[in-house]
């Protein structure tokens, strides 16, 4: 149920015409045989921004990052990162970027500090400067106490922190973080998000994630991808403002699956409803035309349906609402066995 | 072109040490080196003891040449297998694990990445062949007669070049695929095919197996086949495999 939002309100080129651009992509496409992973992506990422790349699994986020970091070749289109055209074997491109894989792997025999020293030497740091940067990043990522331990003994969260440390070590012009907090516990998540927030204005950060609350917290601009296509790209506050519609949130008590489904179907047929979605946490979000009419009608339907609620409120739309409106919730037929949205196939 | 080579080579050498590849391979080669003259010297006695009174075994008196031949045979077989094992996962494992992607988003060129790996394999094999050759030279001295050290060392260098040929062919396989087993398969097939082709007249001289005859002659200090042609041919083969690996790797997505 993808909403009828066809494109960002301004093209990326228009949107950033007065800003310095750190990443520029034009018509970027990636095909794997008949599968279209990325379809004509136009993107401008302003320098110094924290840019959220959003989309469901299989939307093309990682493919975009892999092309922009020189790990994959685009099937069509061009892109520059920090003024350097992207390509497979471009050390001059890599001098300007930092990269964290969504599942960072390192040499298990190596120690954490040694890995950062190796990365530091590769990016041109040496001597006291190298030691100072390595120690500083170990402190900032909370790894100072385990820096002398072999990476093979690190937990998933520690590996992710180490990945962030190596990506930021030499303060690169552009940093790509693919799902940077996916393996972290709440405390680690908070620390890393604070670390990313601290980079605002200092370097350009592209964060790929589907944890929308994290994006709302740290990103100042977002792009939403769906099945390889850009469906929205704008500063976060503008995106929220553009999609500001009267919204009610209902939190059903657990164990009422059938009642909730019946309620949703009944509400969907009402003339004052523009959209109704069941969010990932079970909340029901109802976007309406006339909040005064809708509020009363919704409560009446709740009573009629004998639905027990933990909460009922009128809320300001969140990024999740905007995301669900633009991308929709994929049906079971649209998901593959891994829970990824099936990519589109190219027209033959 | 070679951005980051020195730094990444240091990492590769540290990896050879920390993962125990260098110590283990060196130890195996030392055992091969020490056991070769021993086998040459005592094989007749062992056979005689095993045969007992059942039948009489008549074998020529072993010489230093038998020790050199035994070393060449053992290093050719065990060493060849170890060269394939060392090279099979060198690139494929890094691609499969994702560590290649990590470092190739740093200012490290793909040429430097491959060169560092091949040099580290070469160093491990070189140190190991040197240890094996030194051990064999010492036991040949004790059990038979002293052999001129420069000649033995030159023979060792040719033996190392042969092993590097198997390693570099396997290395190409490791670069072309994401499978260590496929790379090992390529190395072993090359090992067998070159071994068969090596016995053909006029062909063997241009193959790594053609280094055996000159190596033996150099170690024993006797006249033998010219080492120049097989040496140059093997170096060209190693260079060509390195070039093929680079041409393929520079276009690969990681």
Short mmCIF file of C-alpha atoms in Angstrom, two decimals, chain A residues 20 35 54 57 66 74 89 115 132 210 245 251 258 264 268 290 309 341:
data_model
loop_
_atom_site.label_atom_id
_atom_site.label_comp_id
_atom_site.label_asym_id
_atom_site.label_seq_id
_atom_site.Cartn_x
_atom_site.Cartn_y
_atom_site.Cartn_z
CA UNK A 20 28.55 22.16 -0.82
CA UNK A 35 16.96 -8.12 -11.07
CA UNK A 54 16.23 4.36 4.79
CA UNK A 57 15.40 -4.90 3.59
CA UNK A 66 28.77 -0.52 -1.97
CA UNK A 74 27.21 0.62 -11.17
CA UNK A 89 40.22 0.48 -7.69
CA UNK A 115 43.80 -3.26 13.69
CA UNK A 132 47.07 9.58 19.73
CA UNK A 210 15.84 0.64 9.33
CA UNK A 245 -1.65 14.95 8.70
CA UNK A 251 -2.33 0.69 21.29
CA UNK A 258 -8.70 -11.00 15.38
CA UNK A 264 -8.78 -2.16 11.04
CA UNK A 268 -10.54 1.37 6.53
CA UNK A 290 -11.24 15.53 9.81
CA UNK A 309 -6.84 -0.39 24.47
CA UNK A 341 11.40 -7.26 -0.20
#
